[in-house]
Amino acid sequence: KEAVDMEQNSTVIDASKRNIFKTNGKTNIFNSIINQISTDAIRYLYNEDLNDYDEQKQHINIIPEYGVMGMHYDDTSGDDRDFTTIIYLNTEYREDFEGLLKFYYPNFGIVADGSKINGGPMGEYSIEPSYLNVVVMNHRINDNVAGLIRHEVTKNSNSKNRYSVYTTYRKK
């Protein structure tokens, strides 16, 4: 089967049918759990309290069998986000399922005489889409380097969909 590029072949769904995060103006239990996981991760990593932050955007990424999310970076120039979290919902993961979140970053090395820094081949870091993994991107450090690192989701070879919740936060 061919790989499906989710950015090129996404289906537009009426917002009222896809908004599982709110019910009748009240936050539902799913949203509460997702926000608690984000709160715990950000507090653990950065000693920040999400009670001081507003949730900006939240959506679910669904990647079907053979689906991918092409190489891209998150353009954060139009918003003031401080953190982005990605929480995976799949409870079963095996290496052959693939569907990895891959970050590509430049490698730098010091020249033998110690006087210069040269770029080397791109390094990569992969994250398995398992419910045991939570990704936190801090956009406040190093001039928002998190928003400039190219990344992709590799082909989902699992016969089941790959699910993740993507949330951005900004200080109040």
Tab-separated table of N, CA and C in Angstrom:
chain	number	residue	atom	x	y	z
A	1	LYS	N	0.844	-1.195	0.000
A	1	LYS	CA	0.000	0.000	0.000
A	1	LYS	C	0.874	1.237	0.000
A	2	GLU	N	0.361	2.320	-0.555
A	2	GLU	CA	1.116	3.570	-0.596
A	2	GLU	C	1.001	4.310	0.725
A	3	ALA	N	2.033	5.092	1.016
A	3	ALA	CA	1.996	5.938	2.208
A	3	ALA	C	1.046	7.102	1.949
A	4	VAL	N	0.317	7.510	2.965
A	4	VAL	CA	-0.611	8.625	2.869
A	4	VAL	C	-0.002	9.808	3.599
A	5	ASP	N	0.171	10.933	2.922
A	5	ASP	CA	0.695	12.141	3.556
A	5	ASP	C	-0.472	12.865	4.196
A	6	MET	N	-0.482	12.922	5.536
A	6	MET	CA	-1.620	13.477	6.259
A	6	MET	C	-1.824	14.962	5.979
A	7	GLU	N	-0.749	15.700	5.707
A	7	GLU	CA	-0.909	17.127	5.434
A	7	GLU	C	-1.528	17.349	4.060
A	8	GLN	N	-1.261	16.464	3.108
A	8	GLN	CA	-1.775	16.624	1.756
A	8	GLN	C	-3.164	15.999	1.581
A	9	ASN	N	-3.471	14.978	2.352
A	9	ASN	CA	-4.696	14.214	2.129
A	9	ASN	C	-5.611	14.184	3.343
A	10	SER	N	-5.618	15.246	4.112
A	10	SER	CA	-6.473	15.254	5.289
A	10	SER	C	-7.915	15.552	4.884
A	11	THR	N	-8.851	15.024	5.623
A	11	THR	CA	-10.262	15.249	5.375
A	11	THR	C	-10.759	16.331	6.314
A	12	VAL	N	-11.520	17.272	5.772
A	12	VAL	CA	-12.075	18.331	6.610
A	12	VAL	C	-13.321	17.787	7.287
A	13	ILE	N	-13.350	17.881	8.604
A	13	ILE	CA	-14.477	17.387	9.391
A	13	ILE	C	-15.118	18.573	10.093
A	14	ASP	N	-16.432	18.629	10.069
A	14	ASP	CA	-17.161	19.699	10.747
A	14	ASP	C	-16.707	19.772	12.202
A	15	ALA	N	-16.339	20.987	12.640
A	15	ALA	CA	-15.790	21.188	13.992
A	15	ALA	C	-16.713	20.632	15.070
A	16	SER	N	-18.017	20.720	14.895
A	16	SER	CA	-18.944	20.237	15.921
A	16	SER	C	-18.872	18.723	16.073
A	17	LYS	N	-18.400	18.016	15.037
A	17	LYS	CA	-18.322	16.563	15.097
A	17	LYS	C	-16.974	16.079	15.605
A	18	ARG	N	-15.941	16.947	15.579
A	18	ARG	CA	-14.610	16.496	15.980
A	18	ARG	C	-14.169	17.043	17.317
A	19	ASN	N	-14.944	17.886	17.946
A	19	ASN	CA	-14.511	18.491	19.197
A	19	ASN	C	-14.884	17.595	20.373
A	20	ILE	N	-13.986	16.680	20.695
A	20	ILE	CA	-14.239	15.771	21.815
A	20	ILE	C	-13.741	16.369	23.122
A	21	PHE	N	-13.123	17.558	23.056
A	21	PHE	CA	-12.530	18.149	24.246
A	21	PHE	C	-13.538	18.935	25.081
A	22	LYS	N	-14.613	19.390	24.500
A	22	LYS	CA	-15.599	20.190	25.230
A	22	LYS	C	-16.992	19.594	25.010
A	23	THR	N	-17.786	19.646	26.040
A	23	THR	CA	-19.169	19.208	25.928
A	23	THR	C	-20.051	20.244	26.591
A	24	ASN	N	-20.937	20.836	25.831
A	24	ASN	CA	-21.850	21.860	26.343
A	24	ASN	C	-21.116	22.952	27.123
A	25	GLY	N	-19.965	23.377	26.620
A	25	GLY	CA	-19.223	24.452	27.277
A	25	GLY	C	-18.450	24.018	28.509
A	26	LYS	N	-18.551	22.772	28.898
A	26	LYS	CA	-17.843	22.279	30.071
A	26	LYS	C	-16.711	21.362	29.630
A	27	THR	N	-15.606	21.420	30.323
A	27	THR	CA	-14.482	20.546	30.019
A	27	THR	C	-14.859	19.116	30.389
A	28	ASN	N	-14.561	18.173	29.502
A	28	ASN	CA	-14.875	16.782	29.817
A	28	ASN	C	-13.698	16.080	30.476
A	29	ILE	N	-13.904	14.850	30.887
A	29	ILE	CA	-12.896	14.117	31.644
A	29	ILE	C	-11.654	13.843	30.799
A	30	PHE	N	-11.821	13.609	29.501
A	30	PHE	CA	-10.681	13.368	28.618
A	30	PHE	C	-9.743	14.569	28.627
A	31	ASN	N	-10.304	15.744	28.457
A	31	ASN	CA	-9.512	16.968	28.457
A	31	ASN	C	-8.826	17.170	29.811
A	32	SER	N	-9.510	16.866	30.881
A	32	SER	CA	-8.926	17.009	32.216
A	32	SER	C	-7.706	16.107	32.389
A	33	ILE	N	-7.807	14.884	31.899
A	33	ILE	CA	-6.689	13.947	32.015
A	33	ILE	C	-5.509	14.415	31.169
A	34	ILE	N	-5.772	14.845	29.946
A	34	ILE	CA	-4.701	15.329	29.064
A	34	ILE	C	-4.003	16.526	29.710
A	35	ASN	N	-4.780	17.466	30.236
A	35	ASN	CA	-4.185	18.643	30.868
A	35	ASN	C	-3.415	18.296	32.138
A	36	GLN	N	-3.861	17.277	32.873
A	36	GLN	CA	-3.125	16.858	34.070
A	36	GLN	C	-1.780	16.254	33.695
A	37	ILE	N	-1.756	15.446	32.637
A	37	ILE	CA	-0.493	14.867	32.172
A	37	ILE	C	0.456	15.984	31.741
A	38	SER	N	-0.047	16.957	30.975
A	38	SER	CA	0.779	18.093	30.545
A	38	SER	C	1.297	18.875	31.746
A	39	THR	N	0.421	19.141	32.698
A	39	THR	CA	0.801	19.876	33.913
A	39	THR	C	1.918	19.159	34.657
A	40	ASP	N	1.762	17.857	34.847
A	40	ASP	CA	2.769	17.084	35.575
A	40	ASP	C	4.106	17.086	34.833
A	41	ALA	N	4.079	16.911	33.509
A	41	ALA	CA	5.321	16.866	32.725
A	41	ALA	C	6.042	18.205	32.758
A	42	ILE	N	5.314	19.306	32.565
A	42	ILE	CA	5.944	20.627	32.550
A	42	ILE	C	6.453	21.005	33.940
A	43	ARG	N	5.708	20.650	34.976
A	43	ARG	CA	6.172	20.923	36.340
A	43	ARG	C	7.442	20.129	36.632
A	44	TYR	N	7.477	18.875	36.222
A	44	TYR	CA	8.642	18.023	36.467
A	44	TYR	C	9.876	18.539	35.712
A	45	LEU	N	9.699	18.899	34.436
A	45	LEU	CA	10.839	19.299	33.609
A	45	LEU	C	11.301	20.732	33.843
A	46	TYR	N	10.350	21.651	34.074
A	46	TYR	CA	10.693	23.078	34.101
A	46	TYR	C	10.247	23.799	35.370
A	47	ASN	N	9.680	23.064	36.309
A	47	ASN	CA	9.214	23.661	37.558
A	47	ASN	C	8.254	24.833	37.297
A	48	GLU	N	7.396	24.664	36.305
A	48	GLU	CA	6.388	25.667	35.954
A	48	GLU	C	5.012	25.118	36.302
A	49	ASP	N	4.114	25.994	36.702
A	49	ASP	CA	2.747	25.609	37.034
A	49	ASP	C	1.830	26.023	35.890
A	50	LEU	N	1.156	25.059	35.254
A	50	LEU	CA	0.282	25.379	34.122
A	50	LEU	C	-0.953	26.175	34.524
A	51	ASN	N	-1.206	26.326	35.830
A	51	ASN	CA	-2.300	27.203	36.245
A	51	ASN	C	-2.021	28.648	35.846
A	52	ASP	N	-0.751	28.962	35.587
A	52	ASP	CA	-0.369	30.307	35.143
A	52	ASP	C	-0.421	30.444	33.620
A	53	TYR	N	-0.929	29.417	32.926
A	53	TYR	CA	-0.929	29.390	31.464
A	53	TYR	C	-2.338	29.200	30.921
A	54	ASP	N	-2.555	29.717	29.730
A	54	ASP	CA	-3.794	29.468	28.989
A	54	ASP	C	-3.522	28.430	27.922
A	55	GLU	N	-4.463	27.510	27.752
A	55	GLU	CA	-4.374	26.563	26.653
A	55	GLU	C	-4.711	27.335	25.383
A	56	GLN	N	-3.859	27.236	24.378
A	56	GLN	CA	-4.065	27.991	23.138
A	56	GLN	C	-4.782	27.168	22.079
A	57	LYS	N	-4.225	26.029	21.772
A	57	LYS	CA	-4.779	25.158	20.733
A	57	LYS	C	-4.657	23.725	21.210
A	58	GLN	N	-5.605	22.926	20.776
A	58	GLN	CA	-5.540	21.510	21.112
A	58	GLN	C	-6.245	20.742	20.013
A	59	HIS	N	-5.580	19.700	19.530
A	59	HIS	CA	-6.208	18.839	18.534
A	59	HIS	C	-5.626	17.431	18.625
A	60	ILE	N	-6.323	16.504	17.999
A	60	ILE	CA	-5.854	15.125	17.945
A	60	ILE	C	-5.283	14.877	16.557
A	61	ASN	N	-4.092	14.285	16.508
A	61	ASN	CA	-3.521	13.820	15.251
A	61	ASN	C	-3.864	12.346	15.113
A	62	ILE	N	-4.495	11.999	14.007
A	62	ILE	CA	-4.839	10.607	13.720
A	62	ILE	C	-4.095	10.216	12.450
A	63	ILE	N	-3.236	9.230	12.576
A	63	ILE	CA	-2.474	8.773	11.423
A	63	ILE	C	-2.855	7.313	11.170
A	64	PRO	N	-3.537	7.060	10.055
A	64	PRO	CA	-4.000	5.704	9.765
A	64	PRO	C	-2.851	4.806	9.295
A	65	GLU	N	-3.159	3.532	9.100
A	65	GLU	CA	-2.171	2.600	8.575
A	65	GLU	C	-1.574	3.162	7.286
A	66	TYR	N	-0.270	3.114	7.162
A	66	TYR	CA	0.523	3.620	6.038
A	66	TYR	C	0.543	5.147	5.955
A	67	GLY	N	-0.053	5.822	6.916
A	67	GLY	CA	-0.038	7.282	6.922
A	67	GLY	C	1.274	7.820	7.453
A	68	VAL	N	1.615	9.045	7.052
A	68	VAL	CA	2.816	9.744	7.511
A	68	VAL	C	2.444	11.189	7.784
A	69	MET	N	3.309	11.891	8.484
A	69	MET	CA	3.231	13.346	8.563
A	69	MET	C	4.574	13.821	8.043
A	70	GLY	N	4.556	14.467	6.891
A	70	GLY	CA	5.780	14.843	6.203
A	70	GLY	C	6.684	15.754	7.019
A	71	MET	N	7.923	15.852	6.576
A	71	MET	CA	8.931	16.689	7.226
A	71	MET	C	8.441	18.136	7.263
A	72	HIS	N	8.534	18.759	8.454
A	72	HIS	CA	8.091	20.139	8.615
A	72	HIS	C	8.701	20.714	9.892
A	73	TYR	N	8.477	21.967	10.113
A	73	TYR	CA	8.781	22.575	11.403
A	73	TYR	C	7.558	23.372	11.807
A	74	ASP	N	7.411	23.644	13.096
A	74	ASP	CA	6.244	24.355	13.605
A	74	ASP	C	6.521	25.851	13.565
A	75	ASP	N	5.820	26.541	12.686
A	75	ASP	CA	5.993	27.988	12.582
A	75	ASP	C	5.277	28.639	13.754
A	76	THR	N	6.050	29.097	14.718
A	76	THR	CA	5.481	29.702	15.915
A	76	THR	C	5.579	31.221	15.888
A	77	SER	N	5.932	31.781	14.723
A	77	SER	CA	6.107	33.234	14.642
A	77	SER	C	4.795	33.990	14.839
A	78	GLY	N	3.670	33.357	14.556
A	78	GLY	CA	2.382	34.029	14.672
A	78	GLY	C	1.706	33.875	16.020
A	79	ASP	N	2.346	33.204	16.941
A	79	ASP	CA	1.743	33.050	18.270
A	79	ASP	C	2.818	33.215	19.342
A	80	ASP	N	2.382	33.253	20.551
A	80	ASP	CA	3.306	33.443	21.670
A	80	ASP	C	3.353	32.212	22.555
A	81	ARG	N	3.321	31.048	21.948
A	81	ARG	CA	3.298	29.834	22.763
A	81	ARG	C	4.582	29.696	23.571
A	82	ASP	N	4.423	29.163	24.752
A	82	ASP	CA	5.565	28.893	25.617
A	82	ASP	C	5.914	27.410	25.618
A	83	PHE	N	4.895	26.560	25.577
A	83	PHE	CA	5.100	25.115	25.582
A	83	PHE	C	4.173	24.455	24.577
A	84	THR	N	4.642	23.348	24.017
A	84	THR	CA	3.803	22.451	23.230
A	84	THR	C	3.969	21.073	23.850
A	85	THR	N	2.862	20.377	24.048
A	85	THR	CA	2.940	18.993	24.530
A	85	THR	C	2.319	18.069	23.497
A	86	ILE	N	2.875	16.877	23.401
A	86	ILE	CA	2.306	15.811	22.579
A	86	ILE	C	2.160	14.612	23.497
A	87	ILE	N	0.931	14.135	23.590
A	87	ILE	CA	0.619	12.983	24.442
A	87	ILE	C	0.077	11.883	23.544
A	88	TYR	N	0.711	10.723	23.603
A	88	TYR	CA	0.307	9.593	22.768
A	88	TYR	C	-0.779	8.797	23.471
A	89	LEU	N	-1.722	8.287	22.689
A	89	LEU	CA	-2.863	7.579	23.260
A	89	LEU	C	-2.825	6.077	23.014
A	90	ASN	N	-1.949	5.616	22.131
A	90	ASN	CA	-1.902	4.190	21.827
A	90	ASN	C	-1.228	3.417	22.958
A	91	THR	N	-1.900	2.357	23.408
A	91	THR	CA	-1.377	1.563	24.525
A	91	THR	C	-0.526	0.388	24.051
A	92	GLU	N	-0.627	0.040	22.785
A	92	GLU	CA	0.170	-1.061	22.251
A	92	GLU	C	1.178	-0.485	21.271
A	93	TYR	N	2.440	-0.793	21.452
A	93	TYR	CA	3.442	-0.364	20.492
A	93	TYR	C	4.508	-1.438	20.369
A	94	ARG	N	4.842	-1.731	19.117
A	94	ARG	CA	5.974	-2.607	18.808
A	94	ARG	C	6.851	-1.864	17.813
A	95	GLU	N	8.123	-2.178	17.804
A	95	GLU	CA	9.069	-1.482	16.929
A	95	GLU	C	8.646	-1.549	15.463
A	96	ASP	N	8.073	-2.673	15.034
A	96	ASP	CA	7.690	-2.810	13.628
A	96	ASP	C	6.469	-1.957	13.264
A	97	PHE	N	5.797	-1.343	14.243
A	97	PHE	CA	4.676	-0.433	13.949
A	97	PHE	C	5.170	0.891	13.371
A	98	GLU	N	6.430	1.228	13.638
A	98	GLU	CA	7.025	2.498	13.198
A	98	GLU	C	6.174	3.672	13.670
A	99	GLY	N	5.852	4.630	12.815
A	99	GLY	CA	5.070	5.802	13.225
A	99	GLY	C	5.812	6.670	14.229
A	100	LEU	N	7.144	6.705	14.117
A	100	LEU	CA	7.978	7.446	15.062
A	100	LEU	C	7.907	8.947	14.807
A	101	LEU	N	7.996	9.737	15.865
A	101	LEU	CA	8.217	11.175	15.749
A	101	LEU	C	9.733	11.333	15.687
A	102	LYS	N	10.242	11.846	14.555
A	102	LYS	CA	11.687	11.998	14.380
A	102	LYS	C	12.032	13.468	14.298
A	103	PHE	N	12.961	13.881	15.150
A	103	PHE	CA	13.499	15.238	15.129
A	103	PHE	C	14.872	15.193	14.463
A	104	TYR	N	15.155	16.167	13.600
A	104	TYR	CA	16.447	16.267	12.923
A	104	TYR	C	17.127	17.547	13.385
A	105	TYR	N	18.348	17.430	13.875
A	105	TYR	CA	19.050	18.584	14.416
A	105	TYR	C	20.477	18.615	13.870
A	106	PRO	N	21.061	19.817	13.767
A	106	PRO	CA	22.427	19.901	13.248
A	106	PRO	C	23.434	19.400	14.275
A	107	ASN	N	24.439	18.716	13.791
A	107	ASN	CA	25.571	18.290	14.629
A	107	ASN	C	26.684	19.306	14.456
A	108	PHE	N	27.315	19.650	15.519
A	108	PHE	CA	28.445	20.573	15.452
A	108	PHE	C	29.650	19.892	16.066
A	109	GLY	N	30.787	20.105	15.443
A	109	GLY	CA	32.017	19.521	15.959
A	109	GLY	C	33.108	20.565	15.996
A	110	ILE	N	34.035	20.386	16.880
A	110	ILE	CA	35.155	21.320	16.988
A	110	ILE	C	36.284	20.827	16.092
A	111	VAL	N	36.825	21.743	15.300
A	111	VAL	CA	37.946	21.423	14.424
A	111	VAL	C	39.142	21.039	15.292
A	112	ALA	N	40.037	20.241	14.728
A	112	ALA	CA	41.171	19.700	15.481
A	112	ALA	C	41.950	20.757	16.265
A	113	ASP	N	42.113	21.960	15.683
A	113	ASP	CA	42.876	22.980	16.413
A	113	ASP	C	42.024	23.715	17.449
A	114	GLY	N	40.743	23.349	17.547
A	114	GLY	CA	39.862	23.939	18.558
A	114	GLY	C	39.377	25.336	18.238
A	115	SER	N	39.634	25.815	17.028
A	115	SER	CA	39.316	27.206	16.714
A	115	SER	C	37.955	27.418	16.074
A	116	LYS	N	37.381	26.400	15.472
A	116	LYS	CA	36.129	26.580	14.745
A	116	LYS	C	35.149	25.471	15.101
A	117	ILE	N	33.915	25.766	14.809
A	117	ILE	CA	32.881	24.740	14.941
A	117	ILE	C	32.360	24.464	13.532
A	118	ASN	N	32.402	23.229	13.120
A	118	ASN	CA	31.913	22.833	11.801
A	118	ASN	C	30.610	22.062	11.948
A	119	GLY	N	29.716	22.249	10.985
A	119	GLY	CA	28.501	21.448	10.944
A	119	GLY	C	28.823	20.065	10.417
A	120	GLY	N	28.200	19.092	10.947
A	120	GLY	CA	28.379	17.727	10.473
A	120	GLY	C	27.069	17.231	9.890
A	121	PRO	N	26.945	15.939	9.704
A	121	PRO	CA	25.669	15.404	9.215
A	121	PRO	C	24.574	15.643	10.257
A	122	MET	N	23.348	15.688	9.785
A	122	MET	CA	22.224	15.905	10.698
A	122	MET	C	22.109	14.735	11.666
A	123	GLY	N	21.854	15.081	12.939
A	123	GLY	CA	21.575	14.061	13.925
A	123	GLY	C	20.067	13.834	13.956
A	124	GLU	N	19.653	12.740	14.495
A	124	GLU	CA	18.205	12.505	14.612
A	124	GLU	C	17.891	11.862	15.949
A	125	TYR	N	16.690	12.177	16.422
A	125	TYR	CA	16.207	11.629	17.682
A	125	TYR	C	14.781	11.154	17.446
A	126	SER	N	14.501	9.910	17.781
A	126	SER	CA	13.192	9.318	17.529
A	126	SER	C	12.443	9.045	18.823
A	127	ILE	N	11.143	9.248	18.769
A	127	ILE	CA	10.286	8.999	19.924
A	127	ILE	C	9.195	8.025	19.502
A	128	GLU	N	9.067	6.940	20.249
A	128	GLU	CA	8.031	5.953	19.967
A	128	GLU	C	6.663	6.500	20.383
A	129	PRO	N	5.629	6.265	19.557
A	129	PRO	CA	4.292	6.763	19.881
A	129	PRO	C	3.555	5.861	20.873
A	130	SER	N	4.063	5.796	22.062
A	130	SER	CA	3.485	4.970	23.117
A	130	SER	C	2.920	5.880	24.205
A	131	TYR	N	1.854	5.457	24.823
A	131	TYR	CA	1.244	6.234	25.902
A	131	TYR	C	2.211	6.485	27.061
A	132	LEU	N	3.322	5.785	27.100
A	132	LEU	CA	4.318	5.988	28.147
A	132	LEU	C	5.225	7.182	27.866
A	133	ASN	N	5.137	7.758	26.663
A	133	ASN	CA	5.986	8.880	26.273
A	133	ASN	C	5.174	10.158	26.149
A	134	VAL	N	5.711	11.238	26.696
A	134	VAL	CA	5.115	12.568	26.573
A	134	VAL	C	6.214	13.487	26.046
A	135	VAL	N	5.898	14.250	25.010
A	135	VAL	CA	6.851	15.195	24.435
A	135	VAL	C	6.492	16.591	24.928
A	136	VAL	N	7.493	17.326	25.433
A	136	VAL	CA	7.302	18.724	25.830
A	136	VAL	C	8.333	19.552	25.076
A	137	MET	N	7.863	20.525	24.307
A	137	MET	CA	8.759	21.452	23.620
A	137	MET	C	8.656	22.799	24.323
A	138	ASN	N	9.793	23.295	24.780
A	138	ASN	CA	9.855	24.581	25.473
A	138	ASN	C	10.268	25.639	24.458
A	139	HIS	N	9.350	26.535	24.121
A	139	HIS	CA	9.610	27.554	23.095
A	139	HIS	C	10.263	28.799	23.676
A	140	ARG	N	10.514	28.817	24.974
A	140	ARG	CA	11.098	29.997	25.614
A	140	ARG	C	12.615	29.948	25.661
A	141	ILE	N	13.203	28.798	25.378
A	141	ILE	CA	14.654	28.689	25.514
A	141	ILE	C	15.344	28.734	24.149
A	142	ASN	N	16.554	29.239	24.131
A	142	ASN	CA	17.398	29.282	22.928
A	142	ASN	C	16.670	29.887	21.725
A	143	ASP	N	16.038	31.036	21.940
A	143	ASP	CA	15.329	31.727	20.852
A	143	ASP	C	14.352	30.818	20.134
A	144	ASN	N	13.602	30.023	20.879
A	144	ASN	CA	12.581	29.145	20.336
A	144	ASN	C	13.153	28.113	19.365
A	145	VAL	N	14.258	27.532	19.708
A	145	VAL	CA	14.858	26.520	18.843
A	145	VAL	C	13.886	25.357	18.611
A	146	ALA	N	13.000	25.077	19.556
A	146	ALA	CA	12.038	23.978	19.393
A	146	ALA	C	11.135	24.199	18.186
A	147	GLY	N	10.829	25.464	17.877
A	147	GLY	CA	9.978	25.756	16.724
A	147	GLY	C	10.718	25.706	15.401
A	148	LEU	N	12.034	25.552	15.438
A	148	LEU	CA	12.839	25.579	14.220
A	148	LEU	C	13.419	24.225	13.837
A	149	ILE	N	13.244	23.241	14.688
A	149	ILE	CA	13.799	21.914	14.415
A	149	ILE	C	12.826	21.148	13.515
A	150	ARG	N	13.356	20.678	12.401
A	150	ARG	CA	12.525	19.919	11.463
A	150	ARG	C	12.199	18.552	12.066
A	151	HIS	N	10.982	18.099	11.785
A	151	HIS	CA	10.561	16.809	12.305
A	151	HIS	C	9.510	16.203	11.390
A	152	GLU	N	9.243	14.930	11.602
A	152	GLU	CA	8.271	14.197	10.800
A	152	GLU	C	7.744	13.029	11.614
A	153	VAL	N	6.670	12.425	11.114
A	153	VAL	CA	6.194	11.156	11.657
A	153	VAL	C	6.372	10.131	10.546
A	154	THR	N	7.119	9.071	10.843
A	154	THR	CA	7.373	8.041	9.841
A	154	THR	C	6.116	7.210	9.607
A	155	LYS	N	6.143	6.404	8.563
A	155	LYS	CA	4.991	5.606	8.152
A	155	LYS	C	4.461	4.754	9.305
A	156	ASN	N	3.164	4.816	9.529
A	156	ASN	CA	2.500	3.979	10.530
A	156	ASN	C	2.254	2.613	9.903
A	157	SER	N	3.019	1.616	10.306
A	157	SER	CA	2.870	0.265	9.756
A	157	SER	C	1.920	-0.594	10.574
A	158	ASN	N	1.306	-0.022	11.588
A	158	ASN	CA	0.319	-0.719	12.401
A	158	ASN	C	-1.012	-0.697	11.657
A	159	SER	N	-1.788	-1.751	11.770
A	159	SER	CA	-3.103	-1.776	11.117
A	159	SER	C	-4.099	-0.867	11.843
A	160	LYS	N	-3.712	-0.395	13.034
A	160	LYS	CA	-4.579	0.509	13.800
A	160	LYS	C	-4.070	1.943	13.662
A	161	ASN	N	-4.966	2.895	13.856
A	161	ASN	CA	-4.584	4.309	13.820
A	161	ASN	C	-3.592	4.644	14.915
A	162	ARG	N	-2.750	5.629	14.648
A	162	ARG	CA	-1.815	6.189	15.639
A	162	ARG	C	-2.427	7.501	16.109
A	163	TYR	N	-2.647	7.630	17.424
A	163	TYR	CA	-3.312	8.806	17.990
A	163	TYR	C	-2.366	9.587	18.900
A	164	SER	N	-2.437	10.916	18.801
A	164	SER	CA	-1.726	11.769	19.745
A	164	SER	C	-2.517	13.059	19.924
A	165	VAL	N	-2.360	13.661	21.104
A	165	VAL	CA	-3.014	14.939	21.397
A	165	VAL	C	-1.931	16.000	21.433
A	166	TYR	N	-2.129	17.061	20.658
A	166	TYR	CA	-1.179	18.167	20.505
A	166	TYR	C	-1.799	19.391	21.176
A	167	THR	N	-1.088	19.977	22.149
A	167	THR	CA	-1.616	21.129	22.899
A	167	THR	C	-0.540	22.184	23.017
A	168	THR	N	-0.929	23.446	22.829
A	168	THR	CA	0.009	24.564	23.051
A	168	THR	C	-0.496	25.409	24.218
A	169	TYR	N	0.471	25.988	24.950
A	169	TYR	CA	0.174	26.796	26.135
A	169	TYR	C	0.931	28.121	26.052
A	170	ARG	N	0.307	29.172	26.577
A	170	ARG	CA	0.936	30.481	26.655
A	170	ARG	C	0.680	31.059	28.042
A	171	LYS	N	1.704	31.723	28.594
A	171	LYS	CA	1.580	32.333	29.921
A	171	LYS	C	0.485	33.384	29.909
A	172	LYS	N	-0.306	33.405	30.978
A	172	LYS	CA	-1.405	34.392	31.106
A	172	LYS	C	-0.868	35.787	31.219
